[in-house]
Every structure is written in C-alpha cells, then in structure tokens.
Short mmCIF file of C-alpha atoms in Angstrom, two decimals:
data_model
loop_
_atom_site.label_atom_id
_atom_site.label_comp_id
_atom_site.label_asym_id
_atom_site.label_seq_id
_atom_site.Cartn_x
_atom_site.Cartn_y
_atom_site.Cartn_z
CA MET A 244 92.43 -22.87 25.47
CA ILE A 245 88.35 -22.27 24.99
CA ARG A 246 87.02 -20.84 27.84
CA VAL A 247 83.44 -21.40 28.30
CA MET A 248 80.67 -20.77 31.22
CA LEU A 249 77.92 -23.02 31.62
CA VAL A 250 74.40 -21.61 32.58
CA ASP A 251 71.84 -23.97 33.39
CA ASP A 252 69.05 -24.06 36.47
CA GLN A 253 70.00 -27.68 36.77
CA ALA A 254 73.17 -28.70 38.50
CA VAL A 255 72.84 -32.23 37.05
CA VAL A 256 72.79 -30.77 33.29
CA ARG A 257 75.70 -28.36 34.26
CA ALA A 258 77.63 -31.26 35.55
CA GLY A 259 76.81 -33.64 32.38
CA PHE A 260 78.07 -30.39 30.14
CA ARG A 261 81.08 -29.71 32.19
CA PHE A 262 82.40 -33.82 32.20
CA LEU A 263 81.72 -34.04 28.16
CA LEU A 264 83.57 -30.37 27.43
CA GLU A 265 86.61 -31.38 29.30
CA GLN A 266 87.05 -34.68 27.64
CA ALA A 267 88.28 -32.31 24.74
CA ASP A 268 91.97 -31.02 25.45
CA ASP A 269 91.13 -27.56 24.24
CA ILE A 270 88.04 -26.64 26.31
CA GLU A 271 88.04 -25.57 29.82
CA VAL A 272 85.25 -24.40 32.08
CA VAL A 273 85.81 -21.50 34.09
CA ALA A 274 82.50 -20.78 35.66
CA GLU A 275 79.04 -22.20 36.48
CA ALA A 276 75.79 -20.46 36.94
CA SER A 277 72.10 -20.90 37.91
CA ASN A 278 70.27 -18.42 36.26
CA GLY A 279 70.46 -15.40 33.68
CA THR A 280 71.25 -12.84 36.47
CA MET A 281 74.52 -14.65 37.66
CA ALA A 282 75.35 -15.56 34.25
CA VAL A 283 75.81 -11.88 33.38
CA GLU A 284 77.69 -11.16 36.73
CA LEU A 285 80.12 -14.33 36.06
CA ALA A 286 80.59 -13.29 32.62
CA ARG A 287 81.68 -10.06 33.48
CA ARG A 288 83.89 -11.71 35.74
CA HIS A 289 85.60 -14.54 33.91
CA HIS A 290 85.73 -13.15 30.77
CA PRO A 291 84.28 -16.53 28.63
CA ASP A 292 84.89 -17.09 25.07
CA VAL A 293 81.74 -19.31 24.78
CA VAL A 294 78.93 -19.06 27.10
CA CYS A 295 76.62 -22.32 26.92
CA MET A 296 72.79 -20.81 27.83
CA ASP A 297 69.41 -22.47 28.71
CA VAL A 298 66.76 -20.50 27.98
CA ARG A 299 64.13 -21.21 30.75
CA MET A 300 65.53 -20.77 33.94
CA PRO A 301 64.14 -18.97 37.64
CA GLY A 302 66.03 -15.91 38.90
CA GLY A 303 66.78 -14.55 34.97
CA ASP A 304 65.86 -15.90 31.73
CA GLY A 305 68.51 -16.96 29.14
CA LEU A 306 67.60 -14.50 26.50
CA THR A 307 67.71 -11.17 28.57
CA ALA A 308 70.81 -12.68 29.94
CA THR A 309 72.02 -13.04 26.30
CA ARG A 310 71.25 -9.55 25.71
CA GLU A 311 73.39 -8.25 28.29
CA ILE A 312 76.18 -10.31 27.92
CA VAL A 313 76.94 -9.48 24.45
CA ALA A 314 76.28 -6.03 24.56
CA PRO A 315 79.34 -3.66 24.57
CA GLY A 316 81.48 -3.65 27.55
CA THR A 317 84.97 -2.52 28.71
CA PRO A 318 86.84 -1.49 25.64
CA GLY A 319 89.47 -4.15 24.51
CA ALA A 320 87.37 -6.82 25.89
CA THR A 321 86.43 -9.69 24.17
CA THR A 322 82.33 -10.36 23.66
CA PRO A 323 81.37 -13.84 24.63
CA ALA A 324 79.92 -16.04 22.10
CA VAL A 325 76.33 -17.54 23.21
CA LEU A 326 75.03 -20.94 22.32
CA VAL A 327 72.11 -21.45 23.59
CA VAL A 328 71.69 -24.84 24.15
CA THR A 329 68.01 -25.99 25.32
CA THR A 330 65.30 -28.86 24.97
CA PHE A 331 63.03 -26.69 23.05
CA ASP A 332 63.18 -26.13 19.20
CA LEU A 333 60.26 -23.58 19.33
CA ASP A 334 60.48 -20.61 16.99
CA GLU A 335 60.09 -18.22 19.92
CA TYR A 336 63.34 -19.52 21.29
CA VAL A 337 64.95 -19.89 18.16
CA PHE A 338 64.24 -16.05 17.18
CA GLY A 339 64.24 -14.74 20.68
CA ALA A 340 68.05 -15.87 20.97
CA LEU A 341 69.27 -15.04 17.73
CA GLU A 342 67.65 -11.14 18.18
CA ALA A 343 69.40 -11.20 21.60
CA GLY A 344 72.54 -11.90 19.91
CA ALA A 345 73.41 -15.57 20.28
CA SER A 346 75.54 -16.45 18.07
CA GLY A 347 74.60 -20.64 17.98
CA PHE A 348 71.59 -22.57 18.87
CA ILE A 349 71.58 -26.49 19.13
CA LEU A 350 69.39 -28.36 20.95
CA LYS A 351 70.22 -30.39 24.69
CA ASP A 352 69.76 -34.06 22.95
CA SER A 353 72.38 -33.31 20.15
CA GLU A 354 75.13 -35.80 20.31
CA PRO A 355 78.18 -35.11 22.50
CA GLU A 356 80.70 -34.30 19.57
CA GLU A 357 77.94 -31.90 18.33
CA LEU A 358 78.32 -29.81 21.63
CA ILE A 359 81.64 -30.31 21.36
CA ASP A 360 82.23 -29.00 17.74
CA ALA A 361 79.59 -26.14 18.40
CA VAL A 362 81.64 -24.51 21.14
CA ARG A 363 84.74 -24.77 18.91
CA ARG A 364 83.10 -23.19 16.16
CA LEU A 365 81.76 -20.39 17.98
CA ALA A 366 85.24 -19.91 19.54
CA ASP A 367 86.17 -19.52 15.99
CA GLY A 368 84.05 -17.11 15.06
CA HIS A 369 81.29 -19.05 13.11
CA GLY A 370 77.58 -19.23 13.95
CA LEU A 371 75.91 -22.55 14.31
CA ILE A 372 72.13 -23.49 14.46
CA ASP A 373 70.89 -27.06 14.71
CA GLN A 374 70.18 -28.66 11.52
CA ALA A 375 66.79 -29.33 12.60
CA VAL A 376 65.72 -25.58 12.70
CA THR A 377 68.43 -24.15 10.18
CA GLN A 378 65.91 -23.90 7.13
CA ARG A 379 62.82 -22.66 9.19
CA VAL A 380 65.23 -19.99 10.69
CA ILE A 381 66.04 -18.90 7.49
CA THR A 382 62.44 -18.90 6.12
CA GLU A 383 61.26 -17.39 8.79
CA PHE A 384 63.44 -14.41 9.02
CA ALA A 385 62.87 -13.98 5.18
CA ARG A 386 58.97 -13.98 5.68
CA ARG A 387 58.72 -11.44 8.87
CA LYS A 388 62.16 -9.75 9.26
CA ALA A 389 63.05 -7.94 5.62
CA PRO A 390 61.87 -4.37 5.42
CA PRO A 391 60.69 -3.17 1.98
CA THR A 392 63.98 -1.18 1.08
CA PRO A 393 67.35 -1.61 2.59
CA ALA A 394 67.97 0.84 5.78
CA ALA A 395 69.49 4.09 4.43
CA ASP A 396 72.94 4.00 5.79
CA VAL A 397 73.65 0.38 4.48
CA ALA A 398 75.15 2.09 1.45
CA GLU A 399 77.07 4.17 3.90
CA HIS A 400 78.72 0.77 5.51
CA LEU A 401 79.43 -1.79 2.71
CA THR A 402 80.54 -1.93 -0.67
CA ALA A 403 78.52 -2.94 -3.86
CA ARG A 404 80.57 -6.29 -3.58
CA GLU A 405 80.28 -6.61 0.07
CA ALA A 406 76.67 -6.10 0.15
CA GLU A 407 76.13 -8.38 -2.78
CA ILE A 408 77.93 -11.05 -0.61
CA VAL A 409 76.24 -10.53 2.68
CA ARG A 410 72.68 -10.45 0.22
CA HIS A 411 74.08 -14.36 -0.48
CA LEU A 412 74.88 -15.27 2.82
CA ALA A 413 71.15 -14.26 4.07
CA ARG A 414 70.00 -17.03 1.36
CA GLY A 415 71.94 -19.52 3.23
CA LEU A 416 74.90 -19.80 1.00
CA SER A 417 78.49 -21.18 2.28
CA ASN A 418 81.48 -19.25 1.00
CA ALA A 419 81.86 -21.93 -1.78
CA GLU A 420 78.73 -21.47 -3.14
CA ILE A 421 79.02 -17.45 -3.18
CA ALA A 422 82.28 -18.00 -4.89
CA GLN A 423 80.65 -20.20 -7.44
CA GLU A 424 77.41 -17.95 -7.88
CA LEU A 425 79.76 -14.40 -8.09
CA VAL A 426 82.82 -16.71 -10.45
CA VAL A 427 85.23 -15.76 -8.00
CA GLU A 428 87.73 -17.38 -5.64
CA THR A 429 86.37 -18.70 -2.27
CA SER A 430 89.54 -16.51 -0.50
CA THR A 431 87.84 -13.28 -1.88
CA VAL A 432 83.96 -14.31 -0.69
CA LYS A 433 85.96 -15.09 2.82
CA SER A 434 87.68 -11.65 2.51
CA HIS A 435 84.75 -9.23 1.75
CA LEU A 436 82.77 -10.85 4.47
CA GLY A 437 85.20 -10.27 7.21
CA ARG A 438 85.48 -6.96 5.86
CA ALA A 439 81.62 -6.64 6.01
CA MET A 440 81.42 -8.16 9.45
CA ALA A 441 83.93 -5.84 10.81
CA LYS A 442 82.18 -3.03 9.23
CA VAL A 443 78.77 -3.78 10.72
CA GLY A 444 79.91 -5.00 13.96
CA THR A 445 78.65 -8.65 13.72
CA ARG A 446 81.48 -11.73 15.25
CA ASP A 447 80.26 -14.28 13.08
CA ARG A 448 78.07 -15.50 10.46
CA LEU A 449 74.83 -16.09 11.93
CA GLN A 450 74.73 -12.54 13.56
CA THR A 451 75.79 -10.85 9.86
CA VAL A 452 72.30 -12.90 8.86
CA VAL A 453 70.23 -11.76 11.36
CA TRP A 454 72.03 -8.00 10.47
CA ALA A 455 71.04 -8.39 6.97
CA TYR A 456 67.46 -9.30 7.87
CA GLN A 457 66.65 -6.63 10.26
CA ASN A 458 68.47 -3.80 7.97
CA GLY A 459 66.77 -5.11 4.61
CA LEU A 460 69.63 -6.14 3.03
CA ALA A 461 68.62 -9.49 2.78
CA PRO A 462 66.56 -11.07 -0.26
CA GLY A 463 62.97 -10.45 -0.59
#
C-alpha cells in the first residue's frame, strides 16, 4: 500500500485529492496538513511514501517544507518522495521545487488518473514532471545550471560508463534511447544508472538530472 500525505491550505482541495487517490486500491491517505510547518511535523510522524505538496500556503510554504522533508533524517527511515501539485507552472516554482528536492511536479488541472499515476511513479522511484513543462525544465537547466567543467569529485563518485549514462539522462533520454545511443541492452543502462543513483544519493531519475546539472555533468 502506498502511504500518501496531502498538503494544501484549502480543505476542499485536500478532500478532493483524498477522494480521487483512495479510489485506487493501492493508495492510502495517512495524513493531511494545511501548511508547510505542519507538513514537516506530520511527515516525521507518519512516514508517508509520497507527499502531495502545494507551493503557496500561509504559515509555511511548500518549497521550504519540501527541503526539510527530503533532508537526511533518522538512519534507516525511508525519505518520502515529494510531488508538487500546484496551479502554477511558472519557472520559479518548477525550479524551486526541483532544487528543494521534489521528485515530481504536476498541475492541479491534470486529469485524476494522471495524479494517481504520478503518485505511483514516485512511490516506485521514478521522477515526473508535467508534460506541459518538461522540455522547458531541461532547456532552462541546460542554460543556467551547468558549470563549465565537472565538479572535482565527480570522478570519485562514478565510473566512466555511469557518468556517460547520467549525461544522456540529463539530455532527457529514456533508458531505451540511451541503450540505442550506446549500443547496449536497456537492462545494462538500468543497472549502471541504479548504481550511479546509489553513489550520488538521488532516489529517482529526475533528481539525478538535477544533480547532473548542479555538478557539471550535464551536456553543455
């Protein structure tokens, strides 16, 4: 069962999300919070797998809460994946959420099945960005985030093949597309990427892309 926490300052929005998500037989809403401060407290108490997080809230914003929720915590405890669910697709919110450590970004006007699918994807360790903003995110990260040279300790983290695969991932390629580029099996790409993520401490593909741009490993 996927344990979900809802964070939104509007009770009617939380009620709507609860109703939609609990139509799925593999999702359970375990907590609700009306602001970021409460969200951090409840996340530590209930240990959800996925947090559906609003951005603009009085009494503690969603980006600050996201940063605290995904910060390293109790040894052995699972860090929740944060899915930012907002009415805004402005770049400041997209990049703020990703840089704060969110694993996914979806708009509130998405279809119900898209929200359910997003929760499942994050619970399985796959990052997600709403298709309306995906390409803009990659393009903007490429424009403003890549240092001219890789960080000095990148070589200590990854093998040459792992680094190569992360670079292709940062271009927005799927595992199958990376396999085609490198003329290897898709399973080989998945294995190398899994080891790379474990080494750099990212829980999903999306945060691995963010890491690549922050550490100069993304294509120029």
